[in-house]
Every structure is written in structure tokens, then in C-alpha cells.
Short mmCIF file of C-alpha atoms in Angstrom, two decimals:
data_model
loop_
_atom_site.label_atom_id
_atom_site.label_comp_id
_atom_site.label_asym_id
_atom_site.label_seq_id
_atom_site.Cartn_x
_atom_site.Cartn_y
_atom_site.Cartn_z
CA MET A 1 2.76 13.90 -6.84
CA ARG A 2 4.39 12.26 -9.86
CA PHE A 3 7.78 13.18 -8.41
CA ALA A 4 6.91 11.80 -4.96
CA SER A 5 5.64 8.55 -6.47
CA LEU A 6 8.85 8.18 -8.47
CA LEU A 7 11.00 8.52 -5.37
CA SER A 8 9.09 5.89 -3.45
CA VAL A 9 9.08 3.44 -6.35
CA LEU A 10 12.82 3.64 -6.91
CA LEU A 11 13.34 2.42 -3.38
CA MET A 12 10.58 -0.18 -3.28
CA ALA A 13 12.06 -1.89 -6.30
CA TRP A 14 14.01 -4.58 -4.47
CA SER A 15 10.86 -6.29 -3.24
CA GLY A 16 10.90 -7.80 -6.71
CA ALA A 17 10.88 -4.85 -9.04
CA ALA A 18 12.64 -3.14 -11.87
CA PHE A 19 13.58 0.50 -11.39
CA ALA A 20 10.57 2.08 -12.99
CA GLY A 21 9.41 5.67 -13.04
CA SER A 22 5.88 4.66 -12.05
CA ASP A 23 4.80 2.28 -9.33
CA SER A 24 4.59 -0.77 -11.57
CA ALA A 25 7.43 -3.27 -12.05
CA ARG A 26 8.10 -5.62 -9.15
CA TYR A 27 10.41 -8.21 -10.65
CA VAL A 28 14.13 -7.38 -10.37
CA ASN A 29 15.70 -7.41 -13.81
CA GLY A 30 19.08 -9.10 -13.90
CA VAL A 31 18.64 -11.70 -11.17
CA GLU A 32 18.72 -14.56 -13.67
CA GLY A 33 21.34 -15.00 -16.38
CA LEU A 34 22.85 -18.00 -18.16
CA ARG A 35 20.43 -20.95 -18.47
CA ALA A 36 17.64 -18.73 -17.11
CA GLY A 37 15.06 -20.92 -18.86
CA SER A 38 16.14 -24.10 -17.04
CA VAL A 39 14.82 -25.54 -13.77
CA PRO A 40 17.10 -27.81 -11.67
CA PRO A 41 16.42 -31.55 -11.26
CA PRO A 42 14.09 -32.80 -8.49
CA GLY A 43 15.30 -31.86 -5.04
CA PHE A 44 15.31 -29.10 -2.43
CA TYR A 45 17.44 -26.01 -3.09
CA TYR A 46 18.45 -22.88 -1.20
CA ARG A 47 19.40 -19.87 -3.34
CA SER A 48 20.71 -16.52 -2.15
CA TYR A 49 20.77 -13.48 -4.47
CA ASN A 50 23.15 -10.75 -3.30
CA LEU A 51 22.78 -7.59 -5.35
CA TRP A 52 24.05 -4.06 -5.55
CA TYR A 53 22.46 -1.49 -7.85
CA HIS A 54 23.92 1.99 -8.38
CA ALA A 55 22.48 4.76 -10.53
CA ASP A 56 23.36 8.44 -10.84
CA GLU A 57 21.14 9.09 -13.87
CA LEU A 58 17.39 9.60 -13.94
CA THR A 59 15.84 9.93 -17.39
CA ASP A 60 12.68 11.62 -18.64
CA ARG A 61 10.05 10.32 -21.08
CA ASN A 62 12.42 10.98 -24.00
CA GLY A 63 15.40 9.25 -22.42
CA ASP A 64 17.22 12.50 -21.56
CA GLU A 65 18.96 12.78 -18.20
CA LEU A 66 17.28 15.01 -15.61
CA ASP A 67 19.58 17.45 -13.78
CA LEU A 68 18.48 16.72 -10.21
CA GLY A 69 21.69 15.80 -8.40
CA PHE A 70 20.40 12.23 -8.27
CA GLU A 71 22.21 9.23 -6.77
CA LEU A 72 20.74 5.88 -5.74
CA ASP A 73 22.33 2.84 -4.10
CA LEU A 74 20.36 -0.33 -3.36
CA ALA A 75 21.90 -3.37 -1.70
CA ALA A 76 19.83 -6.51 -1.22
CA THR A 77 20.09 -10.06 -0.04
CA VAL A 78 17.18 -12.16 -1.27
CA GLN A 79 16.52 -15.67 0.06
CA ARG A 80 14.78 -18.23 -2.13
CA LEU A 81 13.66 -21.74 -1.13
CA ILE A 82 12.98 -24.04 -4.12
CA TYR A 83 11.34 -27.48 -4.21
CA VAL A 84 11.17 -29.63 -7.37
CA ASN A 85 9.42 -33.02 -7.64
CA ASP A 86 8.89 -35.40 -10.57
CA PHE A 87 5.50 -36.81 -9.47
CA PRO A 88 3.51 -35.45 -12.48
CA LYS A 89 6.09 -36.60 -15.02
CA LYS A 90 4.21 -39.76 -16.05
CA ALA A 91 1.05 -37.77 -16.72
CA ILE A 92 2.34 -34.65 -18.51
CA GLY A 93 6.06 -35.31 -18.89
CA ALA A 94 6.98 -32.41 -16.59
CA ASN A 95 8.47 -31.85 -13.16
CA TYR A 96 6.51 -29.80 -10.61
CA GLY A 97 8.10 -27.10 -8.49
CA ALA A 98 7.35 -24.30 -6.04
CA TYR A 99 9.36 -21.60 -4.32
CA LEU A 100 9.25 -18.79 -1.77
CA ILE A 101 11.26 -15.54 -1.99
CA VAL A 102 11.93 -13.16 0.93
CA PRO A 103 13.95 -9.98 0.20
CA THR A 104 15.88 -7.82 2.67
CA TYR A 105 17.51 -4.63 1.46
CA TYR A 106 19.18 -1.33 2.23
CA ALA A 107 18.39 1.78 0.19
CA SER A 108 20.20 5.11 0.04
CA LEU A 109 18.77 8.00 -1.99
CA GLN A 110 20.16 11.46 -2.60
CA MET A 111 18.48 14.11 -4.74
CA ASP A 112 19.88 17.61 -4.34
CA ALA A 113 17.10 19.33 -6.28
CA ALA A 114 14.53 18.14 -3.74
CA GLY A 115 16.75 18.36 -0.64
CA ILE A 116 16.51 14.61 -0.14
CA ASP A 117 19.16 12.50 1.60
CA ASP A 118 17.65 9.37 3.13
CA ASP A 119 18.50 5.72 3.77
CA ARG A 120 16.45 2.77 5.07
CA PHE A 121 16.86 -0.93 5.88
CA ARG A 122 13.73 -3.05 5.45
CA VAL A 123 12.22 -6.46 4.67
CA GLY A 124 10.35 -6.27 1.36
CA ASP A 125 7.28 -7.85 -0.20
CA VAL A 126 7.22 -11.66 -0.17
CA GLU A 127 6.90 -13.56 -3.46
CA LEU A 128 5.37 -17.05 -3.74
CA CYS A 129 5.34 -19.41 -6.73
CA PRO A 130 2.82 -22.24 -6.15
CA LEU A 131 3.08 -23.57 -9.69
CA LEU A 132 6.28 -24.26 -11.63
CA LEU A 133 6.31 -26.82 -14.46
CA SER A 134 9.50 -27.79 -16.30
CA TRP A 135 10.35 -30.10 -19.19
CA ASN A 136 13.89 -31.36 -19.85
CA LYS A 137 14.58 -32.66 -23.35
CA GLU A 138 17.80 -33.82 -24.96
CA ARG A 139 18.64 -30.45 -26.52
CA PHE A 140 16.10 -28.12 -24.89
CA ASP A 141 14.70 -27.15 -21.46
CA PHE A 142 11.34 -25.42 -21.09
CA ALA A 143 9.49 -24.01 -18.07
CA VAL A 144 6.34 -22.07 -17.15
CA ALA A 145 5.45 -20.55 -13.78
CA TYR A 146 2.88 -18.48 -11.91
CA ASP A 147 3.99 -16.14 -9.08
CA ILE A 148 2.13 -13.81 -6.73
CA PHE A 149 3.65 -10.88 -4.80
CA PHE A 150 2.14 -10.14 -1.37
CA PRO A 151 2.11 -6.59 0.09
CA THR A 152 4.01 -7.52 3.25
CA GLY A 153 6.71 -4.84 3.12
CA ASP A 154 6.57 -1.56 5.05
CA ARG A 155 5.22 1.48 3.20
CA ASP A 156 5.54 5.02 4.58
CA LEU A 157 5.14 7.91 2.13
CA GLY A 158 6.67 10.22 4.74
CA GLU A 159 10.02 8.54 4.05
CA ALA A 160 11.84 9.08 0.76
CA ALA A 161 13.33 5.58 1.10
CA THR A 162 10.02 3.90 1.84
CA LEU A 163 9.35 0.28 0.92
CA GLY A 164 6.35 -1.94 0.20
CA ARG A 165 3.50 -1.68 -2.29
CA GLU A 166 0.11 -2.20 -0.59
CA TYR A 167 -1.24 -4.27 -3.50
CA TYR A 168 -0.91 -7.75 -4.99
CA THR A 169 0.78 -8.58 -8.30
CA HIS A 170 0.43 -11.69 -10.48
CA MET A 171 3.32 -12.77 -12.72
CA ILE A 172 3.36 -15.34 -15.54
CA SER A 173 6.76 -16.65 -16.70
CA VAL A 174 7.78 -18.67 -19.76
CA GLY A 175 11.39 -19.63 -20.45
CA GLY A 176 13.63 -21.98 -22.36
CA THR A 177 17.28 -22.97 -22.74
CA GLY A 178 18.66 -24.44 -25.95
CA TYR A 179 21.81 -26.59 -26.14
CA LEU A 180 23.73 -26.02 -29.35
CA ASP A 181 25.94 -29.12 -29.09
CA PRO A 182 25.36 -32.72 -27.87
CA GLU A 183 27.59 -32.15 -24.82
CA LYS A 184 25.38 -29.19 -23.75
CA THR A 185 28.35 -26.85 -23.37
CA TRP A 186 27.06 -24.11 -25.70
CA THR A 187 23.77 -22.60 -24.49
CA PHE A 188 21.30 -19.86 -25.31
CA SER A 189 18.38 -18.97 -23.03
CA LEU A 190 15.36 -16.68 -22.97
CA LEU A 191 13.07 -15.96 -20.01
CA GLY A 192 9.98 -13.78 -20.34
CA ARG A 193 7.85 -12.54 -17.44
CA TYR A 194 4.59 -10.59 -17.48
CA GLU A 195 3.20 -8.71 -14.44
CA ILE A 196 -0.46 -7.83 -13.78
CA ASN A 197 -1.16 -5.57 -10.79
CA HIS A 198 -4.14 -5.28 -8.47
CA GLU A 199 -5.54 -1.90 -7.50
CA ARG A 200 -4.18 -0.14 -4.41
CA SER A 201 -7.30 0.58 -2.38
CA SER A 202 -5.91 3.58 -0.47
CA ASP A 203 -5.93 5.82 -3.55
CA ARG A 204 -7.71 3.70 -6.21
CA TYR A 205 -4.46 3.39 -8.16
CA ARG A 206 -3.54 0.56 -10.53
CA ALA A 207 -0.01 0.34 -11.91
CA GLY A 208 0.45 -0.56 -15.57
CA ASP A 209 1.46 -4.07 -16.64
CA GLN A 210 5.15 -4.85 -17.15
CA PHE A 211 7.02 -7.22 -19.45
CA HIS A 212 10.56 -8.46 -18.70
CA LEU A 213 12.91 -10.38 -20.95
CA GLU A 214 16.21 -11.89 -19.78
CA TRP A 215 18.63 -13.66 -22.10
CA GLY A 216 22.02 -15.33 -21.95
CA ALA A 217 24.53 -17.07 -24.22
CA GLY A 218 27.37 -19.07 -22.71
CA LYS A 219 30.03 -21.73 -22.95
CA ALA A 220 30.61 -24.32 -20.22
CA PHE A 221 33.84 -26.12 -19.36
CA PRO A 222 32.58 -29.12 -17.34
CA LYS A 223 36.01 -30.43 -16.30
CA LEU A 224 36.79 -27.08 -14.71
CA GLY A 225 33.31 -26.54 -13.27
CA LEU A 226 33.33 -23.21 -15.12
CA GLU A 227 30.89 -21.41 -17.41
CA VAL A 228 31.26 -17.97 -19.01
CA GLY A 229 29.00 -15.90 -21.22
CA ILE A 230 27.14 -12.71 -21.97
CA VAL A 231 23.75 -11.84 -20.50
CA GLY A 232 21.22 -9.04 -20.68
CA TYR A 233 17.72 -7.88 -19.88
CA ALA A 234 15.00 -5.58 -21.10
CA GLY A 235 11.93 -4.21 -19.37
CA TRP A 236 8.88 -2.39 -20.76
CA GLN A 237 5.70 -1.01 -19.27
CA THR A 238 2.97 -2.34 -21.58
CA THR A 239 -0.23 -0.64 -20.31
CA ASP A 240 -0.99 2.79 -18.84
CA ASP A 241 -1.23 3.53 -15.14
CA SER A 242 -4.84 4.15 -14.14
CA GLY A 243 -7.07 5.27 -11.30
CA ARG A 244 -7.63 8.25 -9.08
CA GLY A 245 -4.07 8.07 -7.72
CA VAL A 246 -2.51 8.94 -11.11
CA ALA A 247 -1.49 12.63 -11.15
CA TRP A 248 0.98 12.35 -14.04
CA ASP A 249 0.76 11.78 -17.77
CA LYS A 250 -0.66 8.26 -18.12
CA SER A 251 0.82 7.87 -21.60
CA VAL A 252 4.41 7.88 -20.23
CA ARG A 253 5.68 4.30 -20.07
CA ASP A 254 9.10 3.31 -18.75
CA ARG A 255 11.68 1.04 -20.34
CA VAL A 256 15.29 -0.06 -19.83
CA PHE A 257 17.88 -2.36 -21.41
CA ALA A 258 21.12 -3.85 -20.05
CA VAL A 259 23.99 -6.14 -21.07
CA GLY A 260 27.11 -7.55 -19.43
CA PRO A 261 29.31 -10.58 -18.64
CA GLU A 262 28.65 -13.56 -16.37
CA VAL A 263 30.98 -16.14 -14.81
CA ASN A 264 29.72 -19.32 -13.07
CA TYR A 265 31.64 -21.81 -10.96
CA THR A 266 30.43 -25.07 -9.41
CA ILE A 267 32.08 -26.79 -6.43
CA LYS A 268 30.84 -30.30 -7.11
CA PRO A 269 31.97 -32.02 -3.85
CA VAL A 270 29.71 -29.76 -1.77
CA GLY A 271 26.99 -29.13 -4.39
CA LEU A 272 27.48 -25.34 -4.40
CA HIS A 273 26.96 -23.23 -7.53
CA MET A 274 28.12 -19.61 -7.75
CA ALA A 275 27.14 -17.08 -10.44
CA LEU A 276 28.60 -13.59 -10.74
CA ARG A 277 27.21 -11.14 -13.30
CA PHE A 278 27.53 -7.42 -14.03
CA GLU A 279 25.07 -5.60 -16.28
CA LYS A 280 25.15 -2.00 -17.51
CA GLU A 281 21.89 -0.27 -18.37
CA PHE A 282 21.29 1.83 -21.48
CA CYS A 283 18.47 3.46 -23.50
CA ALA A 284 16.44 4.02 -20.32
CA ARG A 285 13.26 6.08 -20.55
CA ASP A 286 11.32 7.42 -17.54
CA HIS A 287 13.69 5.26 -15.51
CA THR A 288 16.92 5.21 -13.57
CA GLN A 289 20.03 4.26 -15.55
CA GLY A 290 22.93 2.57 -13.80
CA HIS A 291 24.46 -0.85 -13.31
CA ILE A 292 23.78 -3.97 -11.27
CA LEU A 293 26.18 -6.48 -9.72
CA ASN A 294 24.72 -9.83 -8.68
CA LEU A 295 26.33 -12.74 -6.83
CA THR A 296 24.02 -15.78 -6.67
CA LEU A 297 24.74 -18.82 -4.50
CA THR A 298 22.76 -22.07 -4.93
CA LYS A 299 23.03 -25.09 -2.64
CA ARG A 300 21.25 -28.41 -3.21
CA PHE A 301 20.21 -30.52 -0.20
#
């Protein structure tokens, strides 16, 4: 049962999840990079995340690779609509924002030890942020947000590449970007997110909480519309899985780290921003270990 749960979770991850060994993380590590703690100025934005994740390692509780003939490929295109308004600025000095995220993805899983070779194309769980507050200071940006994941994706345990979760998840985010020079060309950012899961009623199962941390340090060249830097992420399960649906060792908690380069380019005449990043995972425990490639396109209207 632990093994079956692991397989399903690996492939449900793109509904907003990390690649955890237990059915817990929903946020996708690595989707934000440089200036991750900043929110754009008031306006309406369309953002498209286009990701590819590949892993051929699956680690145990000690971080050792399991010999299972494992290979996983996940490709996703995630659409995000963002609205930012400055109406509460006079009262609290902050801008208000909200956004909606709808993921679509393709998953391919092979595991020779279990005779599994499956692939699926699905729409995943929808994510809504009804509350986003951001402050923009001379040398520092700060933001807080509340998100909720809805169990809208398909879930079929008869399929190795099944999707969907069948429970709600709350996520609290706090982030900031610091500008190390008056021209704001040198930046360092941190973005932390904490997930709290509801119980899945079908088997009385509650996934453990998850903490995510994304960071980035970069240098911008405004005249060229270019920015380059190094980014990374870390993810930890912070509480045990619980409930009747847990048939594995509850004390096993997953984790993963990653680091890599990022390049951004802005086409100012059309208001289009492009971000390309590649991150390699390491020190994974009870987790897949691979790499992620992410091309993000942002258009302001």
C-alpha cells in the first residue's frame, strides 16, 4: 500500500506539488526563481509556466537509491491569471492581489520492478489565491498570501499515472526581495510556503504538512532587458502522515534540495517577460531525485 501510494503521488504532483514519497506536498518546487518575493505593480497579468521534470532515481528514507528500474517524466503547462490593485494602499500601505491557477499535464511512469509502464494526460487540481498583500519599499519588497487547492483533478487508483487528490489544502506564503544597490540591479529573494492538508474522507487519511523554501540571487542589466542569476529550492515534510489510510512508517518524512541557473529577458515594447531556469535535485530522502526545466512567460494587459 505504501508503494501504491508512492506511485500515485509522484504523478499527481503537477497539480501543485513537490515530488514527495507520501501524498502530501502540492506546491511545485522550482516554479518561482529570481525576485520570487516580489509582486508586480497593479494591473492584470497572464502567466504561463511550462515545465518538464525528469527523474530516474527514487530514494529511500536514508537517501539511498532504490533499484527498481524507475523512470519518471512529467510535462506540464500551468495557466495563472493574476490581478493586482492598489485600493488598500492608503489604509495599510499595501497592494491587494488575487490569482487563479489551472494546471494541465502529461505523466509517463516506468518501474520495471513492478511491471509498470503507464502514461496519462489530465487537468489537475485548481489553485485559488483570494488574498495577496504586497509592500514595495525603496530597497525591499515584501508579500504574504493565502492559497487553497481544490480537489478538481481526476483520481483513479487503478491507473499508475493517476491524478488528483480528493482533499483540500491550505497554503500560507511569505516572501521578500532585497535590492543590494540603489539601481535595484543586484537582488536576493526568499519565498517560504507552508501547506496544511484536510483529511481525505474515502480512507480517513491526512497527509503531513509541508514547508517549501525558494531562493534566488541575481544581477540585472536593464539596458539589455536581461537578468541572470542562481536559484534553488528546498522542501521538507514537517509533520507525520496520519489516519486509517496510512499503511507505512509514519515517521518517514520526505525532503529534497535543488540548485541551478536562471536567465530572464524582457521585451519591453510588448510587455512580455520570459524566465528560463534549470534546477538539479540533490540530497533527496523518500523522494524522487532528478531535474526540472521551467520556461515562464508573463504578459501584462
